[in-house]
Every structure is written in structure tokens, then in C-alpha cells.
Short mmCIF file of C-alpha atoms and ligand atoms in Angstrom, two decimals:
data_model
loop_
_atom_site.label_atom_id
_atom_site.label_comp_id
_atom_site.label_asym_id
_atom_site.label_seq_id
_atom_site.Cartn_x
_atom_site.Cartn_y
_atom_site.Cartn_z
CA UNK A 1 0.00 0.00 0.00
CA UNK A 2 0.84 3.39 -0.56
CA UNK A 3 2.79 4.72 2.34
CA UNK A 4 1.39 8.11 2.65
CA UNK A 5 -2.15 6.09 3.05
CA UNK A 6 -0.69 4.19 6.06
CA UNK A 7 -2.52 4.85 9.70
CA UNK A 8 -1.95 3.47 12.85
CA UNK A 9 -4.51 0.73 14.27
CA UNK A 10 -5.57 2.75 16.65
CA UNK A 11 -6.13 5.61 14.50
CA UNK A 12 -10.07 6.04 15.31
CA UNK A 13 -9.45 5.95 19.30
CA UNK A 14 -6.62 8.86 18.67
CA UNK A 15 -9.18 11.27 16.66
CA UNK A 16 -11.81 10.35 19.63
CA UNK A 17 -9.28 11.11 22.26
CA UNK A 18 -8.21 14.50 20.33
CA UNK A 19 -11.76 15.40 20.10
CA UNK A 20 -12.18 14.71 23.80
CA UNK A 21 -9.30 16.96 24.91
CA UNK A 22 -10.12 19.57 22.31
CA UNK A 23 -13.56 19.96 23.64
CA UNK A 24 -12.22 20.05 26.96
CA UNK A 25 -9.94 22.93 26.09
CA UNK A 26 -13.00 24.74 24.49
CA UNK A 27 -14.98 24.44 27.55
CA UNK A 28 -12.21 25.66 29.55
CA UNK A 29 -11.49 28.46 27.86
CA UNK A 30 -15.19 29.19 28.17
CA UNK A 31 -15.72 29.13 24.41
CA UNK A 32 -18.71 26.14 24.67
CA UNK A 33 -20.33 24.71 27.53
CA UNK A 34 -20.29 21.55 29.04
CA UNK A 35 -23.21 20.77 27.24
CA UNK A 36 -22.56 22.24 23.39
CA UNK A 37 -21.62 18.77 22.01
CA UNK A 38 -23.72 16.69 23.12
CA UNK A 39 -26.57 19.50 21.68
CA UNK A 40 -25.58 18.98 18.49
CA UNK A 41 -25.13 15.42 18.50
CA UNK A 42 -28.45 14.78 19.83
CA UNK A 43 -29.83 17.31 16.83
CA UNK A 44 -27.93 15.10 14.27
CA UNK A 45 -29.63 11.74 15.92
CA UNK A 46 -33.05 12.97 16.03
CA UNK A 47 -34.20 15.71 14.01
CA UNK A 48 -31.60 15.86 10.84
CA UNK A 49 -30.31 12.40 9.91
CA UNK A 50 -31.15 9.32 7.52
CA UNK A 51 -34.61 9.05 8.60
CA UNK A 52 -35.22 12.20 6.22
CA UNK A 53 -33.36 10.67 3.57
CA UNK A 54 -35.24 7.18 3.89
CA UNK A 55 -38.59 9.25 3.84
CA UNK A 56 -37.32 11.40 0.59
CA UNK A 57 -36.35 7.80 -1.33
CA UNK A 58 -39.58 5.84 -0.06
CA UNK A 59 -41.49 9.11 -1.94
CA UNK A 60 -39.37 8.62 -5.05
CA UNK A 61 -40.14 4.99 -5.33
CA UNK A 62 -43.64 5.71 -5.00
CA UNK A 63 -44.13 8.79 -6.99
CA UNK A 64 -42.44 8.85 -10.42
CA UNK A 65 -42.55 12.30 -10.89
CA UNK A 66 -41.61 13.28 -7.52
CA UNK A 67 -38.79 11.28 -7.92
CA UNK A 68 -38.37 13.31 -11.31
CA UNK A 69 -38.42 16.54 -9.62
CA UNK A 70 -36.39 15.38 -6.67
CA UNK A 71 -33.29 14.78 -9.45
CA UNK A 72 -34.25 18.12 -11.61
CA UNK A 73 -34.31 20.32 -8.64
CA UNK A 74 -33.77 18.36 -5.05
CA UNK A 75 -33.87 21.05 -2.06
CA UNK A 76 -37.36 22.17 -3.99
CA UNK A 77 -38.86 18.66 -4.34
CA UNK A 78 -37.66 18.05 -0.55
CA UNK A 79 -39.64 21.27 0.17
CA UNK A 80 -42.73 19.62 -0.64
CA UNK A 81 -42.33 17.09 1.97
CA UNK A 82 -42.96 17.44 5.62
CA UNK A 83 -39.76 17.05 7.00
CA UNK A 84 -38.29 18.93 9.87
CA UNK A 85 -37.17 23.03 9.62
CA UNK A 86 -33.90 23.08 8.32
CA UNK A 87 -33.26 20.63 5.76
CA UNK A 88 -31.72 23.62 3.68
CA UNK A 89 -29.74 24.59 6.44
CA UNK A 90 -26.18 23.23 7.97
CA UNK A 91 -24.29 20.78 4.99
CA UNK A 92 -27.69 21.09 3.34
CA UNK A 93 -26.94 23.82 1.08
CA UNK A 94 -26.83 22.46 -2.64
CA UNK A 95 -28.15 19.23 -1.87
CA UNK A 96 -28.20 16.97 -4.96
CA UNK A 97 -29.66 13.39 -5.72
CA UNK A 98 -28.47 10.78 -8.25
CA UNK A 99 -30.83 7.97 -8.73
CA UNK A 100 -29.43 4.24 -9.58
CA UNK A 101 -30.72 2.46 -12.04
CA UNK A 102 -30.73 1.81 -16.35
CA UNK A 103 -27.30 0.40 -16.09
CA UNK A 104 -26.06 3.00 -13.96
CA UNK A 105 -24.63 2.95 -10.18
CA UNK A 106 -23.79 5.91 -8.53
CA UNK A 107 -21.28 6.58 -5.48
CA UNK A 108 -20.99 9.46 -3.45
CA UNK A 109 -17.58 10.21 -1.85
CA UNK A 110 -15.67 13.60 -0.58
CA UNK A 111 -12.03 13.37 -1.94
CA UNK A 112 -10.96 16.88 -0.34
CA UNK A 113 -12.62 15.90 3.09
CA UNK A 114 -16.13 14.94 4.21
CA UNK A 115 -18.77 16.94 2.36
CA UNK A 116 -22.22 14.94 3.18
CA UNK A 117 -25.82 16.28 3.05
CA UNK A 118 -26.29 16.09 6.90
CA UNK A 119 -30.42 17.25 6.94
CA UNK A 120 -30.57 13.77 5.08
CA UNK A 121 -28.16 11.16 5.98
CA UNK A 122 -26.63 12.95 9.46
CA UNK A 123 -22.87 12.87 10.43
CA UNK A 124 -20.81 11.02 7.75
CA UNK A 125 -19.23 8.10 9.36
CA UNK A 126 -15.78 7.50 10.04
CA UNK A 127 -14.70 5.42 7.12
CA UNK A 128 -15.72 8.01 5.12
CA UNK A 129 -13.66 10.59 5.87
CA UNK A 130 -10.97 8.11 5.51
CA UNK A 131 -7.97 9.09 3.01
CA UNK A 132 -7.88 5.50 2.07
CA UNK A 133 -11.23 5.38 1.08
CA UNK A 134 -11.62 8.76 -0.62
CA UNK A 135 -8.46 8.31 -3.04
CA UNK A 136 -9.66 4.49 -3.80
CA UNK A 137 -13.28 5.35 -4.11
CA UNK A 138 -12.06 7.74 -6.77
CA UNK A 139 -9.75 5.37 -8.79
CA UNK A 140 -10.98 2.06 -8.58
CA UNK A 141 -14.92 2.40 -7.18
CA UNK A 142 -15.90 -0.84 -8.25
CA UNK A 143 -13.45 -2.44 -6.15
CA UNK A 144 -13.55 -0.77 -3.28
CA UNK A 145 -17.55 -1.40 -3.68
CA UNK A 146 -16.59 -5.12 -4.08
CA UNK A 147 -14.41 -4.81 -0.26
CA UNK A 148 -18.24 -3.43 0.63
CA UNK A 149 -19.60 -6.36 -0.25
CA UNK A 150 -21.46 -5.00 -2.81
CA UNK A 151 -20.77 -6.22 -6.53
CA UNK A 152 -21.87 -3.92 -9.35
CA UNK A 153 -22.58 -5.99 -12.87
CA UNK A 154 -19.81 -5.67 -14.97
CA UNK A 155 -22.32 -4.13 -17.70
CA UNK A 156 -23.59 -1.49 -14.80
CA UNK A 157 -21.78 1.94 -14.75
CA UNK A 158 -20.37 3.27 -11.99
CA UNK A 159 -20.57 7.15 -11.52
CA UNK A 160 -18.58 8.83 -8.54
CA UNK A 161 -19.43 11.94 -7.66
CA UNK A 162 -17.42 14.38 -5.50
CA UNK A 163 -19.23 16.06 -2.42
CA UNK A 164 -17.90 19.36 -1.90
CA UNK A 165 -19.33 23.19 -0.24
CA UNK A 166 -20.93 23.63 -3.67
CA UNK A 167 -22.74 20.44 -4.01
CA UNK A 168 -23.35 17.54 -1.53
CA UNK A 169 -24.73 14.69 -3.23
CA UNK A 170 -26.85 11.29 -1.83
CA UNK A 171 -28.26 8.46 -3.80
CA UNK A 172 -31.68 7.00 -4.76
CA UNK A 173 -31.11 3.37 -4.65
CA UNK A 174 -33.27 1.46 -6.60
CA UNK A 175 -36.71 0.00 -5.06
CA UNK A 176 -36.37 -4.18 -3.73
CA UNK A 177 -38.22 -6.66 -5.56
CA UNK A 178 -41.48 -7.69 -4.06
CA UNK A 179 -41.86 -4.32 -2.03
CA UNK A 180 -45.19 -3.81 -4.68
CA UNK A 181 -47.54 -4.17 -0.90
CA UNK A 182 -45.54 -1.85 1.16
CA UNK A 183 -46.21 1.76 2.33
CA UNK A 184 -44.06 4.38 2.28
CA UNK A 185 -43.36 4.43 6.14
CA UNK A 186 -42.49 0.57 5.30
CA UNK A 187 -40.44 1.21 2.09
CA UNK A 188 -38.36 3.77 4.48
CA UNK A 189 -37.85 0.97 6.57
CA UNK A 190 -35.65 -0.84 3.79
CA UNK A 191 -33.27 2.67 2.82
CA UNK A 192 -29.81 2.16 4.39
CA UNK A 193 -27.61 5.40 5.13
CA UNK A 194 -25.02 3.22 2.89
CA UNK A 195 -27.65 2.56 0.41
CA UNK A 196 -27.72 6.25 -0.01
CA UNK A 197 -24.41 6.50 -0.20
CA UNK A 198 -23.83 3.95 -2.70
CA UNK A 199 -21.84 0.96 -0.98
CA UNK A 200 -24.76 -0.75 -0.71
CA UNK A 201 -28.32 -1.28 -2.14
CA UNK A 202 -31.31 -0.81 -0.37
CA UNK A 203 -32.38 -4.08 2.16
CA UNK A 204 -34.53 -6.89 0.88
CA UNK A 205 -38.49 -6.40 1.53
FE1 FE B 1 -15.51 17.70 2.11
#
């Protein structure tokens, strides 16, 4: 492996136990309170996070033109849905969806640093912000998909596309077989986080 792409084991327990000491000194120097982080967190667990996404893709499978609009023009079709204040707001600015499907698979990634649409899929986990990932994800998607677990069709295209300030990008995955019965709250049931993100498809009805 590339050297420069070389980390420690114990890389994720570092960042955690910079984070820790960094909010300590923050507190400290009176800049947040004791109870800042754990504010925001608990916003990005309840009120913005995948659960909006998985409500916005459950629409799109059963709506056809929503789903139409929701490509052309996403923050306006998400507009139309009652989803909580803010979805334009924080790493929701320039939201953009990319729907799978006609031979195409699409992968979101951040190659400069984490860009993710946070009003739909929440915090970006670790792995993504990963250098690893980002520079493979760019230059050989289908196999890092394949280390996923996930095996795009040789005769399936695979389209990357680069999250950045401008645009922050998630993915329609296509609906399951035999999901024809379901409702939408059930059909949100089955959209992954990773689906949405590409390194996966949605789960089986
Ligand atoms: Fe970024």
C-alpha cells in the first residue's frame, strides 16, 4: 500500500481522544459549555439524519414524478415534503440526488474531506472521511464497492461523484423486488444510510 495512506490501528481511538481533549480545552477556555456537544449530536440523531433521507427515497419509489423533480431540482422537491425546519440549512446547502438504475450505479464520496448532506443522511461516518477510502473510491470504485460487499454488474456503470461546499450529493437506490404491498413508512424501513451513499443497495423487503 501506498505509504502516505498508512494509519496506525488505533487511528479512530486517537481522533476520539483529540476530540475529547479539544472539547475540553474549548470548555475551559469558556468558548462552549459543558453541554454544546452533546446538543448537536443529539440534533444530528433525532431531528436531521437518515430518517429524512429514507422518507425522501420511499417518496421517489412511490411517486415517479416526484422522484423526477427530486433529481431536476432536489432542495425544492424536498420542500414539498414534511420534513423537519432546516433541511436547507447546515451541509444542506446544494443538496443533490443521483438515482441508480438503467445500467447506472452511482457513489458518493468527498475526496478533499467529508462533504455529506447532513439534513438527510446525518454525520458522515468514520470510514468516510478516511484518506484511504476517498483516493480508492475515486480510482478504482468498483473495487472498493466489491471490499463493501457489494458487486456492481460488470455491464452497470459506476458514476462517482465528489461532495464538496458547492454540491453535496446522496443516492436514490433502486426499489427491492417484491416491495409492490408496502407503504411508504415501510419502504423507508428498507433505505440504508449506505444505500444512499452507494456501498450498498437498499435491504430486501
Ligand atoms: Fe468535504
Amino acid at each position: 500500500m501506498d505509504p502516505r495512506f498508512n494509519f496506525p490501528e488505533d487511528r479512530e481511538a486517537r481522533s476520539a481522544a483529540r476530540a475529547r481533549a479539544l472539547e475540553a480545552l474549548l470548555i475551559e477556555k469558556g468558548v462552549i459549555t459543558a453541554g454544546s456537544v452533546d446538543t448537536v449530536l443529539s440534533f444530528f440523531e433525532t431531528k436531521m439524519g437518515p430518517f429524512n433521507g429514507a422518507k425522501i427515497v420511499a417518496r421517489a419509489w412511490t411517486d415517479p414524478a416526484f422522484k423526477a423533480r427530486l433529481v431536476a431540482d432536489t432542495p425544492a422537491a424536498i420542500a414539498e415534503l414534511d420534513l423537519p425546519a432546516g433541511m436547507a440549512g447546515a451541509e444542506g446547502e446544494h443538496m443533490r440526488a443521483v438515482a441508480n438504475g438503467e445500467g447506472v450505479h452511482n457513489l458518493i464520496i468527498c475526496t478533499l474531506c467529508s462533504c455529506y448532506p447532513w439534513p438527510v443522511l446525518g454525520l458522515p461516518p468514520y470510514w468516510y472521511k478516511d484518506p484511504t477510502f476517498r483516493s480508492r473510491a475515486a480510482r478504482e470504485p468498483r473495487a472498493v464497492l466489491n471490499e463493501f460487499g457489494l458487486a456492481v454488474p460488470p455491464d452497470v456503470e459506476i458514476k462517482v461523484w465528489d461532495s464538496s461546499a458547492q454540491i453535496r450529493w446522496f443516492v436514490v437506490p433502486e426499489r427491492p423486488a417484491g416491495t409492490d404491498g408496502l407503504d411508504e413508512g415501510q419502504l423507508a424501513a428498507l433505505v440504508t444510510p449506505e444505500a444512499m451513499m452507494g456501498v450498498a443497495v437498499a435491504k430486501a423487503a
